[in-house]
Short mmCIF file of N, CA and C in Angstrom, two decimals:
data_model
loop_
_atom_site.label_atom_id
_atom_site.label_comp_id
_atom_site.label_asym_id
_atom_site.label_seq_id
_atom_site.Cartn_x
_atom_site.Cartn_y
_atom_site.Cartn_z
N MET Z 28 83.58 88.04 131.05
CA MET Z 28 85.08 87.34 131.40
C MET Z 28 85.52 88.14 132.52
N LYS Z 29 86.19 86.90 133.17
CA LYS Z 29 87.04 87.08 134.16
C LYS Z 29 88.50 87.55 133.97
N VAL Z 30 88.92 88.59 134.86
CA VAL Z 30 90.49 88.67 135.00
C VAL Z 30 90.94 88.44 136.56
N THR Z 31 92.04 88.59 136.39
CA THR Z 31 93.16 88.87 137.56
C THR Z 31 93.56 89.60 137.92
N ILE Z 32 93.39 90.28 139.27
CA ILE Z 32 94.24 91.96 139.31
C ILE Z 32 95.61 91.32 140.08
N ALA Z 33 96.78 91.87 139.13
CA ALA Z 33 97.94 91.53 139.85
C ALA Z 33 98.80 92.80 140.26
N LYS Z 34 99.23 92.57 141.19
CA LYS Z 34 100.45 93.60 141.61
C LYS Z 34 101.65 94.13 140.30
N TRP Z 35 101.85 95.79 140.20
CA TRP Z 35 102.53 96.09 139.27
C TRP Z 35 103.35 97.46 140.37
N GLY Z 36 104.78 97.00 140.48
CA GLY Z 36 105.14 97.89 141.63
C GLY Z 36 104.13 98.55 142.49
N ASN Z 37 104.00 99.61 143.15
CA ASN Z 37 102.84 99.93 144.04
C ASN Z 37 101.52 100.24 143.70
N SER Z 38 101.25 99.65 142.09
CA SER Z 38 99.87 99.77 141.65
C SER Z 38 99.56 98.53 141.62
N LEU Z 39 98.32 98.03 141.36
CA LEU Z 39 97.84 97.16 140.50
C LEU Z 39 97.55 96.92 139.23
N GLY Z 40 97.40 96.43 138.51
CA GLY Z 40 97.15 95.98 137.21
C GLY Z 40 96.26 94.93 136.49
N LEU Z 41 95.50 95.23 135.57
CA LEU Z 41 94.55 94.12 134.95
C LEU Z 41 95.38 93.81 133.54
N ARG Z 42 95.31 92.59 133.04
CA ARG Z 42 95.55 92.30 131.50
C ARG Z 42 94.55 92.25 131.02
N LEU Z 43 94.27 92.66 129.98
CA LEU Z 43 93.67 92.33 129.09
C LEU Z 43 93.67 91.62 128.31
N PRO Z 44 92.57 90.44 127.91
CA PRO Z 44 92.93 89.25 127.05
C PRO Z 44 92.99 90.19 125.39
N LYS Z 45 93.77 89.36 124.75
CA LYS Z 45 94.24 89.74 123.13
C LYS Z 45 92.89 90.15 122.21
N GLN Z 46 92.07 89.35 122.07
CA GLN Z 46 90.76 89.42 121.74
C GLN Z 46 90.08 90.85 122.14
N LEU Z 47 89.99 90.97 123.41
CA LEU Z 47 89.30 92.23 123.85
C LEU Z 47 89.58 93.41 123.27
N ALA Z 48 90.99 93.10 123.62
CA ALA Z 48 91.94 94.51 123.14
C ALA Z 48 92.05 94.58 121.71
N ASP Z 49 92.27 93.68 120.42
CA ASP Z 49 91.93 93.85 119.10
C ASP Z 49 90.73 94.55 119.24
N GLU Z 50 89.48 93.78 119.47
CA GLU Z 50 87.83 94.49 119.16
C GLU Z 50 87.97 96.08 119.52
N LEU Z 51 88.84 96.45 120.45
CA LEU Z 51 88.56 97.69 121.12
C LEU Z 51 89.66 98.69 120.41
N GLY Z 52 90.63 98.10 119.68
CA GLY Z 52 91.65 98.80 119.00
C GLY Z 52 92.89 99.14 120.19
N LEU Z 53 92.94 98.61 121.16
CA LEU Z 53 93.67 98.84 122.16
C LEU Z 53 95.31 98.11 122.02
N SER Z 54 96.29 98.94 122.38
CA SER Z 54 97.70 97.82 122.34
C SER Z 54 98.43 98.92 123.14
N ALA Z 55 99.84 97.99 123.21
CA ALA Z 55 100.65 98.42 124.44
C ALA Z 55 101.06 100.47 124.02
N GLY Z 56 100.75 101.18 125.05
CA GLY Z 56 100.84 102.75 125.06
C GLY Z 56 99.41 103.28 125.02
N SER Z 57 98.36 102.56 124.61
CA SER Z 57 97.21 103.08 124.39
C SER Z 57 96.70 103.74 126.00
N GLN Z 58 95.89 104.88 126.07
CA GLN Z 58 95.37 105.35 126.84
C GLN Z 58 93.90 105.28 126.98
N VAL Z 59 93.48 105.08 128.01
CA VAL Z 59 91.69 104.68 128.33
C VAL Z 59 91.70 105.82 130.05
N GLU Z 60 90.68 105.82 129.68
CA GLU Z 60 89.87 106.91 130.88
C GLU Z 60 89.26 105.90 132.26
N LEU Z 61 89.63 106.15 133.22
CA LEU Z 61 89.15 105.23 134.40
C LEU Z 61 88.05 105.95 135.43
N GLY Z 62 87.18 105.08 135.33
CA GLY Z 62 86.05 105.93 136.48
C GLY Z 62 85.40 104.51 137.16
N ARG Z 63 84.41 105.11 137.94
CA ARG Z 63 83.61 104.33 138.59
C ARG Z 63 82.71 104.64 138.91
N ASP Z 64 81.74 103.34 139.00
CA ASP Z 64 79.87 104.26 139.00
C ASP Z 64 79.70 102.51 140.57
N GLY Z 65 79.65 103.28 141.29
CA GLY Z 65 78.90 102.68 142.32
C GLY Z 65 80.45 101.62 142.92
N THR Z 66 80.36 100.41 142.49
CA THR Z 66 81.24 99.02 142.78
C THR Z 66 82.12 99.45 141.16
N ARG Z 67 81.21 99.40 140.07
CA ARG Z 67 82.16 99.16 138.84
C ARG Z 67 83.01 100.07 138.54
N LEU Z 68 83.86 99.33 138.01
CA LEU Z 68 85.11 100.08 137.51
C LEU Z 68 84.86 100.52 135.76
N ILE Z 69 85.04 101.65 135.39
CA ILE Z 69 84.67 101.77 134.05
C ILE Z 69 85.82 102.22 133.44
N ALA Z 70 86.49 101.44 132.13
CA ALA Z 70 87.75 102.07 131.84
C ALA Z 70 87.34 102.06 130.13
N GLU Z 71 87.63 103.43 129.89
CA GLU Z 71 86.73 104.05 128.35
C GLU Z 71 87.84 104.47 127.55
N THR Z 72 87.70 103.81 126.47
CA THR Z 72 88.61 104.12 125.42
C THR Z 72 88.48 105.62 124.99
N SER Z 73 89.63 106.28 124.32
CA SER Z 73 89.67 107.19 124.22
C SER Z 73 89.92 107.44 122.95
N PRO Z 74 89.24 108.22 121.77
CA PRO Z 74 89.85 108.41 120.63
C PRO Z 74 91.35 108.69 120.19
N SER Z 75 92.45 107.78 119.61
CA SER Z 75 93.59 108.20 119.49
C SER Z 75 93.71 108.74 118.26
N ARG Z 76 94.95 109.04 117.76
CA ARG Z 76 95.45 109.45 116.65
C ARG Z 76 96.51 108.23 116.03
N GLN Z 77 96.03 107.68 115.41
CA GLN Z 77 96.65 106.09 115.21
C GLN Z 77 97.70 106.41 113.88
N ILE Z 78 98.79 105.96 113.38
CA ILE Z 78 99.53 106.27 112.66
C ILE Z 78 99.06 105.44 111.82
N PRO Z 79 98.71 105.85 110.39
CA PRO Z 79 98.27 105.37 109.57
C PRO Z 79 99.54 104.19 109.22
N ARG Z 80 98.96 102.71 108.53
CA ARG Z 80 99.77 101.89 107.67
C ARG Z 80 99.62 101.97 106.66
N TYR Z 81 100.46 101.79 105.77
CA TYR Z 81 100.53 101.38 104.46
C TYR Z 81 100.85 100.23 103.95
N ARG Z 82 100.25 99.63 102.84
CA ARG Z 82 101.17 98.57 102.14
C ARG Z 82 101.59 98.64 101.29
N LEU Z 83 102.09 97.90 100.72
CA LEU Z 83 103.42 98.32 99.69
C LEU Z 83 102.59 98.52 98.01
N GLU Z 84 101.19 97.24 98.07
CA GLU Z 84 100.39 97.67 96.93
C GLU Z 84 99.56 98.56 97.04
N ASP Z 85 99.46 98.81 97.76
CA ASP Z 85 98.17 100.29 97.50
C ASP Z 85 99.30 101.66 97.45
N LEU Z 86 100.22 101.71 97.68
CA LEU Z 86 101.19 102.66 97.44
C LEU Z 86 101.67 103.07 95.90
N LEU Z 87 102.02 101.84 95.13
CA LEU Z 87 102.46 101.32 94.02
C LEU Z 87 101.25 101.46 93.33
N ALA Z 88 99.82 100.94 93.32
CA ALA Z 88 98.39 101.48 92.81
C ALA Z 88 98.34 103.13 92.76
N GLU Z 89 98.76 103.88 94.07
CA GLU Z 89 98.77 105.36 93.66
C GLU Z 89 99.55 105.96 93.15
N MET Z 90 100.62 105.39 92.90
CA MET Z 90 101.67 106.03 91.89
C MET Z 90 101.39 105.68 90.65
N ASP Z 91 101.03 104.54 90.28
CA ASP Z 91 100.13 104.14 88.86
C ASP Z 91 98.95 104.99 88.76
N ARG Z 92 98.31 105.45 89.28
CA ARG Z 92 96.92 106.13 89.35
C ARG Z 92 97.52 107.36 88.98
N LEU Z 93 98.51 107.96 89.79
CA LEU Z 93 98.77 109.61 89.68
C LEU Z 93 100.06 109.45 88.55
N GLY Z 94 99.79 108.31 87.56
CA GLY Z 94 100.90 108.91 86.12
C GLY Z 94 102.15 108.00 86.79
N GLY Z 95 102.08 107.16 87.28
CA GLY Z 95 103.38 105.68 87.21
C GLY Z 95 104.60 106.76 87.32
N ARG Z 96 105.39 106.39 86.70
CA ARG Z 96 107.04 106.49 86.32
C ARG Z 96 107.05 108.51 85.58
N ASP Z 97 106.36 108.91 85.06
CA ASP Z 97 105.82 110.12 84.20
C ASP Z 97 105.47 110.83 85.74
N GLY Z 98 105.21 110.24 86.55
CA GLY Z 98 104.62 111.05 87.83
C GLY Z 98 105.78 111.49 89.00
N GLU Z 99 107.04 110.79 88.67
CA GLU Z 99 108.05 110.92 89.88
C GLU Z 99 108.62 112.16 89.18
N PRO Z 100 109.78 112.96 90.61
CA PRO Z 100 109.81 114.34 90.15
C PRO Z 100 111.36 113.83 89.50
N GLU Z 101 111.59 115.20 88.46
CA GLU Z 101 113.14 114.77 88.19
C GLU Z 101 114.30 114.68 89.41
N THR Z 102 115.20 113.82 88.79
CA THR Z 102 116.77 113.66 89.64
C THR Z 102 117.36 114.91 89.33
N VAL Z 103 117.67 115.30 90.60
CA VAL Z 103 118.57 116.05 90.85
C VAL Z 103 120.05 115.85 90.75
N GLU Z 104 121.14 116.38 89.82
CA GLU Z 104 122.47 116.05 90.40
C GLU Z 104 122.95 117.53 91.40
N TRP Z 105 123.50 116.78 92.52
CA TRP Z 105 124.32 117.44 93.37
C TRP Z 105 125.67 117.88 93.57
N GLY Z 106 126.00 116.96 92.69
CA GLY Z 106 128.05 116.96 92.60
C GLY Z 106 128.48 115.76 93.11
N PRO Z 107 129.66 116.20 93.13
CA PRO Z 107 130.26 114.95 93.53
C PRO Z 107 129.96 114.50 95.24
N ASP Z 108 130.31 113.32 95.32
CA ASP Z 108 130.00 113.28 97.21
C ASP Z 108 131.31 113.68 97.29
N VAL Z 109 131.43 114.02 98.56
CA VAL Z 109 132.11 115.10 99.80
C VAL Z 109 132.10 114.21 101.18
N GLY Z 110 133.52 114.40 101.41
CA GLY Z 110 133.45 113.48 103.24
C GLY Z 110 133.21 112.62 103.19
N SER Z 111 132.06 112.69 104.59
CA SER Z 111 131.58 111.12 104.72
C SER Z 111 130.55 110.29 103.84
N GLU Z 112 129.87 110.98 102.57
CA GLU Z 112 129.53 110.70 101.50
C GLU Z 112 130.07 109.89 100.61
N ILE Z 113 131.04 109.77 100.92
CA ILE Z 113 131.90 108.96 99.68
C ILE Z 113 132.27 107.53 100.12
N ILE Z 114 132.03 106.51 99.23
CA ILE Z 114 132.43 105.36 99.74
C ILE Z 114 133.28 104.72 98.73
N ASP Z 115 134.57 104.19 99.81
CA ASP Z 115 135.42 104.16 98.61
C ASP Z 115 135.64 102.57 98.97
N ASP Z 116 135.10 101.71 98.27
CA ASP Z 116 135.68 100.24 98.72
C ASP Z 116 135.30 99.22 97.32
N ALA Z 117 135.76 98.10 97.30
CA ALA Z 117 135.78 97.57 95.73
C ALA Z 117 134.58 97.57 95.00
N TYR Z 118 133.64 97.38 95.78
CA TYR Z 118 132.15 97.18 95.17
C TYR Z 118 132.18 98.69 94.52
N SER Z 119 131.73 99.81 95.10
CA SER Z 119 132.18 101.20 94.81
C SER Z 119 132.87 101.19 93.35
N ARG Z 120 134.27 101.13 93.91
CA ARG Z 120 134.84 100.78 92.31
C ARG Z 120 134.77 99.99 91.10
N GLY Z 121 133.51 98.94 91.34
CA GLY Z 121 133.46 98.17 90.56
C GLY Z 121 134.54 96.99 90.32
N GLU Z 122 135.18 96.49 91.75
CA GLU Z 122 136.18 95.47 91.15
C GLU Z 122 135.05 94.13 91.30
N ILE Z 123 134.17 94.32 92.23
CA ILE Z 123 133.14 92.93 92.95
C ILE Z 123 131.71 93.26 92.50
N THR Z 124 131.22 92.56 92.58
CA THR Z 124 129.85 92.53 92.06
C THR Z 124 129.31 91.95 93.40
N LEU Z 125 127.60 92.63 93.15
CA LEU Z 125 126.85 92.11 94.33
C LEU Z 125 126.75 90.75 94.55
N GLU Z 126 127.00 89.83 93.39
CA GLU Z 126 126.80 88.10 93.60
C GLU Z 126 127.97 87.69 94.18
N ASP Z 127 129.27 88.15 93.98
CA ASP Z 127 130.26 87.81 94.78
C ASP Z 127 130.48 87.97 96.44
N ILE Z 128 129.77 89.29 96.62
CA ILE Z 128 129.16 89.71 97.78
C ILE Z 128 128.25 88.60 98.40
N LEU Z 129 127.52 88.41 97.91
CA LEU Z 129 126.42 86.98 98.52
C LEU Z 129 126.90 85.72 98.14
N LYS Z 130 128.04 85.35 97.49
CA LYS Z 130 128.95 83.61 97.54
C LYS Z 130 129.48 83.98 98.46
N LYS Z 131 130.33 85.12 98.95
CA LYS Z 131 130.89 85.19 100.40
C LYS Z 131 130.42 85.21 101.86
N LYS Z 132 129.39 86.02 101.54
CA LYS Z 132 128.44 85.45 103.08
C LYS Z 132 127.78 84.07 103.21
N LYS Z 133 127.38 83.76 101.95
CA LYS Z 133 126.85 82.34 102.08
C LYS Z 133 128.17 81.28 102.41
N SER Z 134 129.40 81.38 102.18
CA SER Z 134 130.12 80.44 102.43
C SER Z 134 130.80 80.77 103.69
N GLU Z 135 130.49 81.93 104.45
CA GLU Z 135 130.95 81.99 105.82
C GLU Z 135 130.33 81.32 106.87
N PRO Z 136 130.90 80.93 107.89
CA PRO Z 136 130.06 80.14 109.25
C PRO Z 136 129.18 80.74 109.35
#
């Protein structure tokens, strides 16, 4: 596969095709070790600690496996809201419902 070297500031850069980057597990910010062997350019991927990705279905299945709602920690009552925790609006006072808010948003241009 051939790629073109491009100017990048005072340096040069290679653009990796998406398919190759995906196959190697590379993304923006990934680091590679560069070297040379005669006239060959060597870019070696370094093992990186990837951030784990979770799917909601897997998390819910694990919660069920651990006992479902029975495995939840008990709710702690910390007392009344104070300072910036206090929300004083029509919704919090029970004067309007979520449906009222959604209807209003739909009617706004």
